[in-house]
CSV table of C-alpha atoms in Angstrom, one decimal:
chain,number,residue,atom,x,y,z
U,198,MET,CA,118.6,14.0,2.1
U,199,TRP,CA,117.2,16.7,-0.1
U,200,HIS,CA,114.7,14.3,-1.5
U,201,ASP,CA,113.5,13.6,2.1
U,202,VAL,CA,113.2,17.3,2.9
U,203,ARG,CA,111.2,17.9,-0.2
U,204,MET,CA,108.9,15.0,0.7
U,205,LEU,CA,108.5,16.4,4.1
U,206,ASN,CA,107.7,19.8,2.9
U,207,ALA,CA,105.1,18.4,0.4
U,208,THR,CA,103.5,16.5,3.2
U,209,THR,CA,103.4,19.5,5.4
U,210,ASN,CA,101.8,21.6,2.7
U,211,THR,CA,99.3,18.9,1.9
U,212,LEU,CA,98.3,18.7,5.8
U,213,LEU,CA,98.2,22.5,6.0
U,214,GLY,CA,95.9,22.6,3.0
U,215,LEU,CA,93.6,20.0,4.4
U,216,LEU,CA,93.6,21.9,7.7
U,217,VAL,CA,92.7,25.2,5.9
U,218,LEU,CA,89.9,23.5,4.0
U,219,SER,CA,88.7,21.9,7.2
U,220,LEU,CA,88.5,25.2,9.0
U,221,LEU,CA,87.0,27.0,6.0
U,222,GLY,CA,84.3,24.3,5.8
U,223,SER,CA,83.6,24.6,9.6
U,224,GLY,CA,83.5,28.4,9.1
U,225,LEU,CA,81.0,28.2,6.3
U,226,TRP,CA,78.9,25.8,8.2
U,227,TRP,CA,79.0,28.1,11.2
U,228,VAL,CA,78.0,31.0,9.1
U,229,ALA,CA,75.3,29.2,7.2
U,230,HIS,CA,73.6,28.2,10.4
U,231,ARG,CA,73.5,31.6,12.0
U,232,PRO,CA,70.0,32.7,13.1
U,233,MET,CA,70.0,35.5,10.5
U,234,PHE,CA,69.6,33.0,7.9
U,235,THR,CA,66.5,31.2,9.3
U,236,LEU,CA,63.6,31.4,6.8
U,237,LYS,CA,61.4,34.3,8.1
U,238,THR,CA,59.4,35.1,4.8
U,239,ILE,CA,57.8,32.9,2.3
U,240,GLN,CA,56.3,35.1,-0.4
U,241,VAL,CA,53.7,33.4,-2.7
U,242,GLU,CA,52.8,35.2,-6.0
U,243,GLY,CA,51.1,34.4,-9.3
U,244,VAL,CA,52.8,34.1,-12.6
U,245,GLY,CA,53.4,37.5,-14.2
U,246,GLU,CA,50.5,39.7,-13.6
U,247,THR,CA,48.1,36.9,-12.7
U,248,GLN,CA,46.4,37.2,-9.3
U,249,LEU,CA,45.9,34.1,-7.3
U,250,ARG,CA,42.2,33.3,-6.7
U,251,HIS,CA,42.4,30.1,-4.7
U,252,VAL,CA,45.8,29.7,-3.1
U,253,ASN,CA,45.8,31.6,0.1
U,254,ALA,CA,47.9,32.0,3.3
U,255,SER,CA,45.7,29.5,5.2
U,256,THR,CA,46.2,26.6,2.8
U,257,VAL,CA,49.9,27.4,2.4
U,258,ARG,CA,50.4,27.3,6.2
U,259,THR,CA,48.6,24.1,6.7
U,260,THR,CA,49.8,22.2,3.6
U,261,ALA,CA,53.2,23.5,2.5
U,262,VAL,CA,54.9,25.2,5.3
U,263,PRO,CA,55.1,22.1,7.6
U,264,ARG,CA,57.0,20.3,4.8
U,265,ILE,CA,59.7,22.9,4.4
U,266,LYS,CA,63.0,22.1,6.3
U,267,GLY,CA,66.3,24.0,6.6
U,268,ASN,CA,67.1,27.6,6.3
U,269,PHE,CA,68.1,30.0,3.4
U,270,PHE,CA,71.2,28.0,2.5
U,271,THR,CA,70.1,24.4,3.3
U,272,ALA,CA,66.4,24.3,2.2
U,273,ASP,CA,66.1,21.8,-0.6
U,274,LEU,CA,64.3,23.9,-3.3
U,275,ASP,CA,63.0,20.9,-5.2
U,276,ALA,CA,61.4,19.6,-1.9
U,277,VAL,CA,59.9,23.1,-1.3
U,278,ARG,CA,58.4,23.0,-4.9
U,279,GLN,CA,56.9,19.6,-4.3
U,280,ALA,CA,55.4,20.9,-1.0
U,281,PHE,CA,53.7,23.7,-2.9
U,282,GLU,CA,52.5,21.5,-5.6
U,283,ALA,CA,50.8,19.4,-3.1
U,284,VAL,CA,48.6,22.5,-2.3
U,285,PRO,CA,45.0,22.3,-3.7
U,286,TRP,CA,44.7,24.4,-6.8
U,287,VAL,CA,48.5,24.6,-7.6
U,288,ARG,CA,49.5,23.4,-11.1
U,289,LYS,CA,53.2,24.3,-10.9
U,290,ALA,CA,55.5,26.2,-8.5
U,291,ALA,CA,58.8,27.7,-9.1
U,292,ILE,CA,61.1,28.6,-6.1
U,293,ARG,CA,63.9,31.1,-5.7
U,294,ARG,CA,65.9,32.4,-2.8
U,295,GLU,CA,66.1,36.1,-1.8
U,296,TRP,CA,68.9,37.3,0.5
U,297,PRO,CA,69.1,36.7,3.4
U,298,ASN,CA,66.1,34.7,4.8
U,299,LYS,CA,63.4,34.7,2.2
U,300,LEU,CA,61.9,32.3,-0.4
U,301,ILE,CA,59.8,33.5,-3.3
U,302,VAL,CA,57.3,31.0,-4.6
U,303,GLN,CA,55.8,31.6,-8.1
U,304,VAL,CA,52.5,29.7,-8.4
U,305,GLU,CA,50.5,28.8,-11.5
U,306,GLU,CA,47.0,27.9,-10.5
U,307,HIS,CA,44.7,25.3,-12.2
U,308,LEU,CA,41.9,27.0,-14.2
U,309,PRO,CA,38.9,24.6,-13.9
U,310,LEU,CA,37.1,23.8,-17.2
U,311,ALA,CA,34.8,21.0,-16.1
U,312,THR,CA,34.0,18.3,-13.5
U,313,TRP,CA,35.5,14.9,-14.2
U,314,GLY,CA,33.7,11.7,-13.6
U,315,ASP,CA,31.7,11.0,-10.5
U,316,GLU,CA,34.5,11.1,-7.9
U,317,GLY,CA,34.6,14.9,-7.3
U,318,LYS,CA,37.5,15.6,-9.5
U,319,LEU,CA,38.0,18.5,-11.9
U,320,VAL,CA,39.7,19.0,-15.3
U,321,SER,CA,41.6,22.1,-16.1
U,322,VAL,CA,41.6,24.1,-19.3
U,323,LYS,CA,45.0,22.4,-20.0
U,324,GLY,CA,43.5,18.9,-19.6
U,325,ASP,CA,45.0,18.2,-16.2
U,326,ILE,CA,43.0,16.3,-13.6
U,327,PHE,CA,43.0,17.8,-10.1
U,328,THR,CA,41.1,17.7,-6.9
U,329,ALA,CA,39.8,20.9,-5.3
U,330,ASN,CA,36.7,22.3,-3.6
U,331,LEU,CA,33.8,22.3,-6.1
U,332,ASP,CA,32.1,25.3,-4.7
U,333,GLU,CA,35.2,27.3,-5.3
U,334,ALA,CA,35.5,25.9,-8.8
U,335,GLU,CA,31.9,27.0,-9.6
U,336,GLU,CA,32.2,30.5,-8.1
U,337,ASP,CA,31.6,31.9,-11.7
U,338,GLY,CA,28.9,29.5,-12.6
U,339,ALA,CA,28.3,25.8,-13.0
U,340,LEU,CA,30.8,23.8,-14.9
U,341,PRO,CA,30.1,21.3,-17.7
U,342,GLU,CA,30.6,17.7,-16.9
U,343,PHE,CA,33.2,15.5,-18.6
U,344,ALA,CA,33.8,11.8,-18.4
U,345,GLY,CA,36.0,9.3,-20.2
U,346,PRO,CA,38.6,6.6,-19.9
U,347,ASP,CA,41.8,7.3,-18.1
U,348,GLY,CA,44.2,9.3,-20.3
U,349,SER,CA,41.5,10.8,-22.5
U,350,GLU,CA,41.2,14.2,-20.6
U,351,LYS,CA,43.1,16.3,-23.2
U,352,GLU,CA,41.2,14.7,-26.1
U,353,ILE,CA,37.9,15.6,-24.4
U,354,VAL,CA,38.9,19.0,-23.7
U,355,ALA,CA,39.8,19.6,-27.4
U,356,ARG,CA,36.6,17.9,-28.6
U,357,TYR,CA,34.5,20.2,-26.2
U,358,ARG,CA,36.1,23.3,-27.8
U,359,GLU,CA,35.2,21.9,-31.3
U,360,LEU,CA,31.7,21.0,-30.1
U,361,ILE,CA,31.1,24.7,-28.9
U,362,GLU,CA,32.0,25.9,-32.4
U,363,TRP,CA,30.0,23.4,-34.1
U,364,PHE,CA,26.7,24.1,-32.2
U,365,LYS,CA,27.0,27.9,-32.4
U,366,PRO,CA,24.8,28.1,-35.5
U,367,VAL,CA,21.8,27.0,-33.4
U,368,SER,CA,22.9,28.8,-30.2
U,369,LEU,CA,23.3,25.6,-28.3
U,370,VAL,CA,26.2,24.9,-25.8
U,371,PRO,CA,27.4,21.4,-24.6
U,372,GLU,CA,26.8,20.9,-20.8
U,373,SER,CA,28.1,17.3,-20.8
U,374,VAL,CA,30.7,15.5,-22.9
U,375,GLN,CA,31.2,11.8,-22.4
U,376,LEU,CA,33.6,9.3,-24.1
U,377,SER,CA,32.7,5.7,-23.5
U,378,THR,CA,35.2,2.9,-23.1
U,379,ARG,CA,34.3,2.0,-26.7
U,380,TYR,CA,35.3,5.5,-27.7
U,381,ALA,CA,31.8,6.6,-28.6
U,382,TRP,CA,30.9,10.3,-28.0
U,383,THR,CA,27.7,11.5,-26.2
U,384,VAL,CA,26.9,15.2,-25.7
U,385,LYS,CA,24.2,16.8,-23.6
U,386,LEU,CA,23.2,20.2,-24.7
U,387,ASN,CA,22.0,23.2,-22.6
U,388,ASN,CA,18.4,22.7,-23.9
U,389,GLY,CA,18.4,19.2,-22.3
U,390,ILE,CA,18.8,17.2,-25.4
U,391,THR,CA,21.2,14.3,-25.4
U,392,VAL,CA,22.9,13.7,-28.7
U,393,GLU,CA,24.5,10.3,-29.4
U,394,LEU,CA,27.4,11.0,-32.0
U,395,GLY,CA,29.1,7.6,-31.8
U,396,ARG,CA,32.6,6.6,-32.7
U,397,GLU,CA,34.9,8.8,-34.9
U,398,GLN,CA,35.3,6.7,-38.0
U,399,SER,CA,37.1,9.5,-39.9
U,400,LYS,CA,38.3,13.1,-39.2
U,401,THR,CA,34.9,14.4,-40.3
U,402,THR,CA,32.5,11.8,-38.8
U,403,LEU,CA,31.5,13.7,-35.8
U,404,LYS,CA,31.4,17.1,-37.6
U,405,ASP,CA,29.2,15.7,-40.4
U,406,ARG,CA,26.8,14.2,-37.8
U,407,VAL,CA,26.5,17.5,-36.0
U,408,ASP,CA,25.9,19.4,-39.3
U,409,ARG,CA,23.1,16.9,-40.2
U,410,LEU,CA,21.4,17.6,-36.8
U,411,ILE,CA,21.8,21.3,-37.2
U,412,GLY,CA,20.4,21.2,-40.6
U,413,ILE,CA,17.1,19.7,-39.4
U,414,TYR,CA,17.0,21.2,-35.9
U,415,PRO,CA,14.8,24.1,-36.7
U,416,GLN,CA,12.2,21.9,-38.1
U,417,LEU,CA,12.4,19.6,-35.1
U,418,VAL,CA,12.0,22.5,-32.6
U,419,SER,CA,9.1,24.0,-34.6
U,420,ARG,CA,7.2,20.7,-34.4
U,421,LEU,CA,8.2,19.5,-30.9
U,422,GLN,CA,9.2,22.6,-29.2
U,423,ASP,CA,11.2,21.6,-26.1
U,424,LYS,CA,10.0,18.1,-25.8
U,425,ILE,CA,12.9,16.3,-27.4
U,426,GLU,CA,14.9,14.2,-24.9
U,427,SER,CA,17.5,12.6,-27.2
U,428,VAL,CA,18.6,12.4,-30.7
U,429,ASP,CA,20.8,9.5,-32.0
U,430,MET,CA,22.9,10.5,-35.0
U,431,ARG,CA,24.8,7.2,-35.5
U,432,TYR,CA,22.5,6.2,-38.4
U,433,PRO,CA,24.3,6.6,-41.7
U,434,ASN,CA,21.4,8.4,-43.4
U,435,GLY,CA,19.1,9.5,-40.7
U,436,MET,CA,18.6,9.8,-37.0
U,437,ALA,CA,16.5,8.4,-34.1
U,438,LEU,CA,14.6,10.7,-32.0
U,439,LYS,CA,13.0,10.3,-28.5
U,440,ALA,CA,10.3,12.6,-27.0
U,441,PRO,CA,7.6,12.0,-24.6
U,442,GLY,CA,5.1,9.7,-26.3
U,443,ILE,CA,7.1,9.8,-29.5
U,444,LYS,CA,9.9,7.5,-30.6
U,445,PHE,CA,11.1,7.7,-34.3
U,446,ALA,CA,13.9,5.8,-36.0
U,447,PRO,CA,14.8,5.3,-39.6
U,448,ASP,CA,13.8,2.0,-41.2
U,449,SER,CA,17.5,1.4,-42.0
U,450,LYS,CA,18.7,-1.8,-40.2
U,451,LYS,CA,22.3,-1.0,-40.6
U,452,ALA,CA,24.4,-1.1,-37.4
U,453,LYS,CA,24.9,2.0,-35.4
U,454,ARG,CA,28.4,3.0,-34.5
């Protein structure tokens, strides 16, 4: 008999516990869905002291806000992050809640470095490909042009920075950097000269070829002024030069690379 009473008490306690949990869950659900927790403010800010240049209220309202569901408690922060990372110019977004009805969105914008290919895309200083308004990207001046095989973006960004340093002795700046499908490099400089550098056979191949060009560049300019159209540095012991009415190449028959 005592055994039966203990079993009954245990069952009763279990049922009471479930009832309390059910009531508690219902109460929390009721509280969580009160109007005071409806999202009223979405604050968008840059990372640290960085001011946002391209992400504005208009683009946020039209691109991100319609994709945000739920309230302060029920909004899926990962979904909110994805909504903001779909906004043009946004590289990364981090979301946090602020009591009782506010979301704070910290945004890292893409910093454009160059145009990419011929499809209207851009490449950032970190080597990310993204799509945005070209006029906005070139507010501070025309961007250089990059092109290369898929997956070569970061390699081209790194090479561009090296080329800037390599051409400094003659005060020239790369305006275009292209990597072919055969991984041959072509550079167009801000004086209009196209330089064929070819494939990188060793860690110093391209630097050696640029140094060779820089060594003779003052003589070329003094003789041809601004008439040079292209220079081919792929010859092992010389170069090929093209200018209006002039075409010069070394006698060497060795294959260019």
